[in-house]
PDB file of C-alpha atoms and ligand atoms in Angstrom:
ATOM      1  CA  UNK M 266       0.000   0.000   0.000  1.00 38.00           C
ATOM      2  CA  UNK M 267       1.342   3.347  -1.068  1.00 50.00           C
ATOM      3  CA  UNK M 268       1.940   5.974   1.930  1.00 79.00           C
ATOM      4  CA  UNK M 269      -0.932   8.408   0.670  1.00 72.00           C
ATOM      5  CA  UNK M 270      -3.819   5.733  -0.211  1.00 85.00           C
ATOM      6  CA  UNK M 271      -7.526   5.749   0.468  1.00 93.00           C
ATOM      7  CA  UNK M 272      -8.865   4.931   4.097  1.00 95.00           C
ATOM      8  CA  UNK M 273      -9.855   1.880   4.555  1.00 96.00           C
ATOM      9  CA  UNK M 274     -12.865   2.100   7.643  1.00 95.00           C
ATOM     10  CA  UNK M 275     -13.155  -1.968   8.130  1.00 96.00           C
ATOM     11  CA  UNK M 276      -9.389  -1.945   8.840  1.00 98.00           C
ATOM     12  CA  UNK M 277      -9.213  -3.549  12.480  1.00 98.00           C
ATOM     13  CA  UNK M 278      -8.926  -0.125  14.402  1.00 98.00           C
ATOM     14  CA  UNK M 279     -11.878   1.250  12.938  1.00 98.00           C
ATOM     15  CA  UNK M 280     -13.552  -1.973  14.257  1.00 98.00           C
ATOM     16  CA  UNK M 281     -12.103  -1.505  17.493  1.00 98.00           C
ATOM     17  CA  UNK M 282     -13.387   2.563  18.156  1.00 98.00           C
ATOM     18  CA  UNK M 283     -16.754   1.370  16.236  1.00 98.00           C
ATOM     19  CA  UNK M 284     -17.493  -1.341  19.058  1.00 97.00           C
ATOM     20  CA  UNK M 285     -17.551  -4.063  16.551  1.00 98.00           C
ATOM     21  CA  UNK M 286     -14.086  -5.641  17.161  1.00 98.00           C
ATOM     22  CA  UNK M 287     -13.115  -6.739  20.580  1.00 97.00           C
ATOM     23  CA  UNK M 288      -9.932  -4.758  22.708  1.00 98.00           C
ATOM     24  CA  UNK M 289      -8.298  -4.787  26.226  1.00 98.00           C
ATOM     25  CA  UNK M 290      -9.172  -1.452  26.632  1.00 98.00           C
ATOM     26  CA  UNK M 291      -7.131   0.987  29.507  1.00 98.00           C
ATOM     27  CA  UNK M 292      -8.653   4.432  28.412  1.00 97.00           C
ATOM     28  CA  UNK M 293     -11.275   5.751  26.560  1.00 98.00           C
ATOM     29  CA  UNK M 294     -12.623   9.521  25.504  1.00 98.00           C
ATOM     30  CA  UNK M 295     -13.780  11.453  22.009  1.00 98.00           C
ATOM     31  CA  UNK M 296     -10.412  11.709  20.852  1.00 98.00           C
ATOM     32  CA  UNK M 297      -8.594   8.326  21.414  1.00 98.00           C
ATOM     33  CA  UNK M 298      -8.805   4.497  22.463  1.00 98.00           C
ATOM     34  CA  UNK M 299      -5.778   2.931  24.143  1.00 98.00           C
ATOM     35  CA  UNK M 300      -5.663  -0.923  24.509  1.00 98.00           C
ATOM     36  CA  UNK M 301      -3.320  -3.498  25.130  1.00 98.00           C
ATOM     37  CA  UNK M 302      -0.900  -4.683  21.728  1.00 98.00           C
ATOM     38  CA  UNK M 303      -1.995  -8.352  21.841  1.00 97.00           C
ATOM     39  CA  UNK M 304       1.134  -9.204  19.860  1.00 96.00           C
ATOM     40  CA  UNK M 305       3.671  -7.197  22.451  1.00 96.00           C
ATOM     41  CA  UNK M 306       6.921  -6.694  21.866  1.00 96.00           C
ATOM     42  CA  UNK M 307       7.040  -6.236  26.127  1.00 96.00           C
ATOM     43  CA  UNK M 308       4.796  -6.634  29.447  1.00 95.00           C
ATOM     44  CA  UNK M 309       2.162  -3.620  29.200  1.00 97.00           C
ATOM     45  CA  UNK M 310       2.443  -2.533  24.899  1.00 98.00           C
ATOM     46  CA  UNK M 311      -0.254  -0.966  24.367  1.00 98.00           C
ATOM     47  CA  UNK M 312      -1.623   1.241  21.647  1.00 98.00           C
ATOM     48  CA  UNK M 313      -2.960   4.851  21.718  1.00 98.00           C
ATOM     49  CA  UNK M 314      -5.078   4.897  18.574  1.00 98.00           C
ATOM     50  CA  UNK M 315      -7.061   8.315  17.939  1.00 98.00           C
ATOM     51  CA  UNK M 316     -10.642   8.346  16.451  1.00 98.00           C
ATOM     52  CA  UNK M 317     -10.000  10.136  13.401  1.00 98.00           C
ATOM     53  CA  UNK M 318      -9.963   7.699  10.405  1.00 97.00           C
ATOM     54  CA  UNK M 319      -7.043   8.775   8.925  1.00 97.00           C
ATOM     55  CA  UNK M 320      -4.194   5.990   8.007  1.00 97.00           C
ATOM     56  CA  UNK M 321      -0.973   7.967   9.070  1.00 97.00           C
ATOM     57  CA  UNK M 322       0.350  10.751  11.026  1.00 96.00           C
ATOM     58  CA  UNK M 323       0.220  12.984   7.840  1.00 95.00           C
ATOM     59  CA  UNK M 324      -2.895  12.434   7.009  1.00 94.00           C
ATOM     60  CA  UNK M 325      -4.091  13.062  10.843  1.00 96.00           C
ATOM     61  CA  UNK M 326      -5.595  16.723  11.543  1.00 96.00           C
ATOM     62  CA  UNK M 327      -3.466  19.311  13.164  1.00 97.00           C
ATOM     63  CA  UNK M 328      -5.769  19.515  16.137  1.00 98.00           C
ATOM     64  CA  UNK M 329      -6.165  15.505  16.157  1.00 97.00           C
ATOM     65  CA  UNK M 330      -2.467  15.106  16.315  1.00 98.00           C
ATOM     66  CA  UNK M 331      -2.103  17.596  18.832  1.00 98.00           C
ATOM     67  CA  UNK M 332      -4.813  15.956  21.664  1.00 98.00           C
ATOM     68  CA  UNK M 333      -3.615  12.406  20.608  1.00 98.00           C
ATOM     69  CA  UNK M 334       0.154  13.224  21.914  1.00 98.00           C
ATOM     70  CA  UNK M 335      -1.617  14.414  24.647  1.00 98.00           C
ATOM     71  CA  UNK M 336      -2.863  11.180  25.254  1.00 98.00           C
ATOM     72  CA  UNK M 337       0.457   8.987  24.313  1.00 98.00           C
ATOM     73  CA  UNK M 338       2.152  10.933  27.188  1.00 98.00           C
ATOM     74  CA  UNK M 339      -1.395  10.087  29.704  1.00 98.00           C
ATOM     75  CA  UNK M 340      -0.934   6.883  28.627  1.00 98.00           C
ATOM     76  CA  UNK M 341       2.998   6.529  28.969  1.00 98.00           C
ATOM     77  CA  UNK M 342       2.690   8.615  32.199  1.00 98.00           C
ATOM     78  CA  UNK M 343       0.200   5.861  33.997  1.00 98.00           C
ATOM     79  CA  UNK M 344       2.376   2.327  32.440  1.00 98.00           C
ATOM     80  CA  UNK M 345       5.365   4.488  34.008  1.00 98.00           C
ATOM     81  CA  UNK M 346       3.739   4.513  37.418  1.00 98.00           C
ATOM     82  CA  UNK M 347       2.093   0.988  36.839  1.00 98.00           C
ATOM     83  CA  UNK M 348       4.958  -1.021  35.742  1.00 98.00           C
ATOM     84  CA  UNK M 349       7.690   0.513  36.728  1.00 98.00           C
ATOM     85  CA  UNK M 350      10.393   0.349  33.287  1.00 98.00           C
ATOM     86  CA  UNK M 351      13.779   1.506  32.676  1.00 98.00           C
ATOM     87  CA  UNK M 352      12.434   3.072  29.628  1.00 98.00           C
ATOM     88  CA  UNK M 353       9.705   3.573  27.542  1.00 98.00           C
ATOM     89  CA  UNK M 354       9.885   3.405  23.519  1.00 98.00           C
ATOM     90  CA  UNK M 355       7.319   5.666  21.724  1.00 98.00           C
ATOM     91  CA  UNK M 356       6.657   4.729  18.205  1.00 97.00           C
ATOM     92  CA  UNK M 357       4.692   5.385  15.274  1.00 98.00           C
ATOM     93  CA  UNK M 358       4.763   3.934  11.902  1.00 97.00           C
ATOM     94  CA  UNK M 359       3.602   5.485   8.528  1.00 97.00           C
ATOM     95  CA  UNK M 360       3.909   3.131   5.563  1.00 95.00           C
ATOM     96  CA  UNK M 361       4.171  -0.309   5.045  1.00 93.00           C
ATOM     97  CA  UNK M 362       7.875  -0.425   4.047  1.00 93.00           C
ATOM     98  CA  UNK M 363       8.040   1.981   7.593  1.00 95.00           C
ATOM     99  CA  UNK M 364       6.699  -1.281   9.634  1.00 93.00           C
ATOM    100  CA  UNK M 365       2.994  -0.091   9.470  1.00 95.00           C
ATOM    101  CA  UNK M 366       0.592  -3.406   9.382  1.00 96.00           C
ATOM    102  CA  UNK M 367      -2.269  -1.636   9.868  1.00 97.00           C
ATOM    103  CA  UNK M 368      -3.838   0.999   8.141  1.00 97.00           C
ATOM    104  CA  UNK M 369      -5.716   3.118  11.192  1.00 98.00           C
ATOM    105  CA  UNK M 370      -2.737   5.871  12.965  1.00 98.00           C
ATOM    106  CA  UNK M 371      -1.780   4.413  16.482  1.00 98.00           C
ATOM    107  CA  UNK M 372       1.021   5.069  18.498  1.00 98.00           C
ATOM    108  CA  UNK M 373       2.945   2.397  20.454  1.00 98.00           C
ATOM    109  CA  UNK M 374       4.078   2.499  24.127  1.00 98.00           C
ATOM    110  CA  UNK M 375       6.501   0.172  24.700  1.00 98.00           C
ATOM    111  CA  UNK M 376       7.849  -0.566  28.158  1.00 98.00           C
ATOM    112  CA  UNK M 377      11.561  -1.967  28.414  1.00 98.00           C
ATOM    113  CA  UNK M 378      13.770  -2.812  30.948  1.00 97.00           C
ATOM    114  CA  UNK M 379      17.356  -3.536  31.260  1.00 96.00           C
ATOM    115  CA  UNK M 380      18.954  -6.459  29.787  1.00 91.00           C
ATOM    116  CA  UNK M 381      15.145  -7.786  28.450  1.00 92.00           C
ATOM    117  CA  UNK M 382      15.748  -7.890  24.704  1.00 91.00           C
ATOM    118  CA  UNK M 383      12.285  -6.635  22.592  1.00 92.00           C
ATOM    119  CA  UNK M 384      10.135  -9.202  21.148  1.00 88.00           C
ATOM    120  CA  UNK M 385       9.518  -8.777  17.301  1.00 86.00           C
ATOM    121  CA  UNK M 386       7.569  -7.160  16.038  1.00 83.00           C
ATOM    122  CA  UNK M 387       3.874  -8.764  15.554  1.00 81.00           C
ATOM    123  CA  UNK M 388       5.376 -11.954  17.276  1.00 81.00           C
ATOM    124  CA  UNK M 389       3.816 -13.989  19.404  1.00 85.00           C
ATOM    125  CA  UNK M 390      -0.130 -13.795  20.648  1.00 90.00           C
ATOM    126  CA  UNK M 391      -0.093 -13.045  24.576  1.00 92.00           C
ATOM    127  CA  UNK M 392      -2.575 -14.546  27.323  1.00 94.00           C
ATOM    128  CA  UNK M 393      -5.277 -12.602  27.347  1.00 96.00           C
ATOM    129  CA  UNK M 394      -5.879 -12.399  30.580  1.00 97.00           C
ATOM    130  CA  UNK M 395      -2.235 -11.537  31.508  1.00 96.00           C
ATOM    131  CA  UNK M 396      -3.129  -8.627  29.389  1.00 97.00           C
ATOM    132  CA  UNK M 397      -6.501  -7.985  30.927  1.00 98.00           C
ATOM    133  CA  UNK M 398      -4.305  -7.837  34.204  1.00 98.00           C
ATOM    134  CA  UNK M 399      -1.822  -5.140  32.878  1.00 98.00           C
ATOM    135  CA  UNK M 400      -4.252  -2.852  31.139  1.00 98.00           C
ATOM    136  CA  UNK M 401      -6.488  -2.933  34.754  1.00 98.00           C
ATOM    137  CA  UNK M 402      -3.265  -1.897  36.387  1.00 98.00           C
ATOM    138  CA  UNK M 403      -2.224   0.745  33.942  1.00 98.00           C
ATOM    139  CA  UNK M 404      -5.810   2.235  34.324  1.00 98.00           C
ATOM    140  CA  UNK M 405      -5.684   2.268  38.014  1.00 98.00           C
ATOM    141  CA  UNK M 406      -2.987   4.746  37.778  1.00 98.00           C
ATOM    142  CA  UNK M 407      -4.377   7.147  34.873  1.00 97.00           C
ATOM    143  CA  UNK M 408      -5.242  10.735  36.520  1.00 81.00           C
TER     144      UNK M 408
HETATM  145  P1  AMP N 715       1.916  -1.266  13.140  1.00 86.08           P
HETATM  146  O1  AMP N 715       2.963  -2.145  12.554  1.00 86.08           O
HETATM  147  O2  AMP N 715       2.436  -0.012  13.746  1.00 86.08           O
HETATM  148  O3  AMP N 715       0.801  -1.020  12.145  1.00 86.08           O
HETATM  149  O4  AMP N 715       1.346  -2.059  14.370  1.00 86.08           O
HETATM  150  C1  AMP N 715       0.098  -2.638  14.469  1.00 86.08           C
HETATM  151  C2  AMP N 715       0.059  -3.244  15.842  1.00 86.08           C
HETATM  152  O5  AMP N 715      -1.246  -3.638  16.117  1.00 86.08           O
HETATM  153  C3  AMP N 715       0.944  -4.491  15.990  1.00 86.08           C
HETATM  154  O6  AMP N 715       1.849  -4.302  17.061  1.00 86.08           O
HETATM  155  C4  AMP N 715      -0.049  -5.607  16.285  1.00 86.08           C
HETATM  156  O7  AMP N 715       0.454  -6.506  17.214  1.00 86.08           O
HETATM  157  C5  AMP N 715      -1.235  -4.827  16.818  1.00 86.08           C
HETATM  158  N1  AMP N 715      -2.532  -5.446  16.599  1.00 86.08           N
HETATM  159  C6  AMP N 715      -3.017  -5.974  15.448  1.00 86.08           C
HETATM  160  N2  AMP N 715      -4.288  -6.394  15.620  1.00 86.08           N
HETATM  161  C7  AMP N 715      -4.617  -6.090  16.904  1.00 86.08           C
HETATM  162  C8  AMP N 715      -5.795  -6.268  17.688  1.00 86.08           C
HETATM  163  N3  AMP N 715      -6.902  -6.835  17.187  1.00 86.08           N
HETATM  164  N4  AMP N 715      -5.777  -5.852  18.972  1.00 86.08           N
HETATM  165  C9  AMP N 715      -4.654  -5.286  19.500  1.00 86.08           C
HETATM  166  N5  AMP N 715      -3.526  -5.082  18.808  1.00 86.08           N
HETATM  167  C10 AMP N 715      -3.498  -5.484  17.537  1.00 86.08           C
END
């Protein structure tokens, strides 16, 4: 898919905000979802994925792009206080041959810790209720 193609609104994130796909959810308002990655690269990945269908960060609005950041660092900010990392890893990817798999702008929060290499990408499906456990957690400490 070329970087500036047509939205596509049954991609799997659009499912998600529309209700009609299921997601560990940690945080929701009129501008963004977050949920937990269920391929994570670490304990607590989640994804901050704003309501606006637009596939990349260019295409995004000025004001969209502006709130969701606001909401990456809420988000990063709460899995901080919940888990406890060495680090966190922000990322976003525009364009398949950038890493993007799916079509729908998100932004990852990755958690790492020293010495604990980083799963690939899209690797291997976690327990969901391991997940359901971190993204309770991480909500617990959202202000
Ligand atoms: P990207 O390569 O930035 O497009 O990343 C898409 C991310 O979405 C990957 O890390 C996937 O593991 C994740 N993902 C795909 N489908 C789902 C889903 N149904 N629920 C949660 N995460 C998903």
């Amino acid at each position: 898919m070329s970087l500036s193609g047509t939205y596509d609104d049954q991609n799997i994130f659009a499912k998600i905000i529309a209700g009609d796909a299921p997601a560990i959810k940690i945080f929701e308002d009129d501008v963004a979802v977050a949920f937990m990655d269920i391929f994570p690269q670490s304990p607590g990945h989640c994804l901050v994925v704003p309501k606006e269908p637009a596939r990349n960060l260019l295409d995004l609005s000025e004001d969209m792009a502006a709130k969701a950041i606001q909401r990456v660092q809420k988000l990063a900010r709460a899995v901080e206080a919940a888990l406890q990392p060495d680090g966190i890893v922000v990322t976003q990817f525009n364009g398949a041959p950038a890493g993007q798999t799916v079509f729908h702008i998100h932004f990852h929060i990755i958690p790492r810790w020293e010495d604990v290499p980083l799963g690939r990408h899209g690797g291997k499906q976690a327990d969901m209720d391991e997940l359901a456990a971190q993204a309770r957690k991480i909500a617990s400490f959202l202000d």
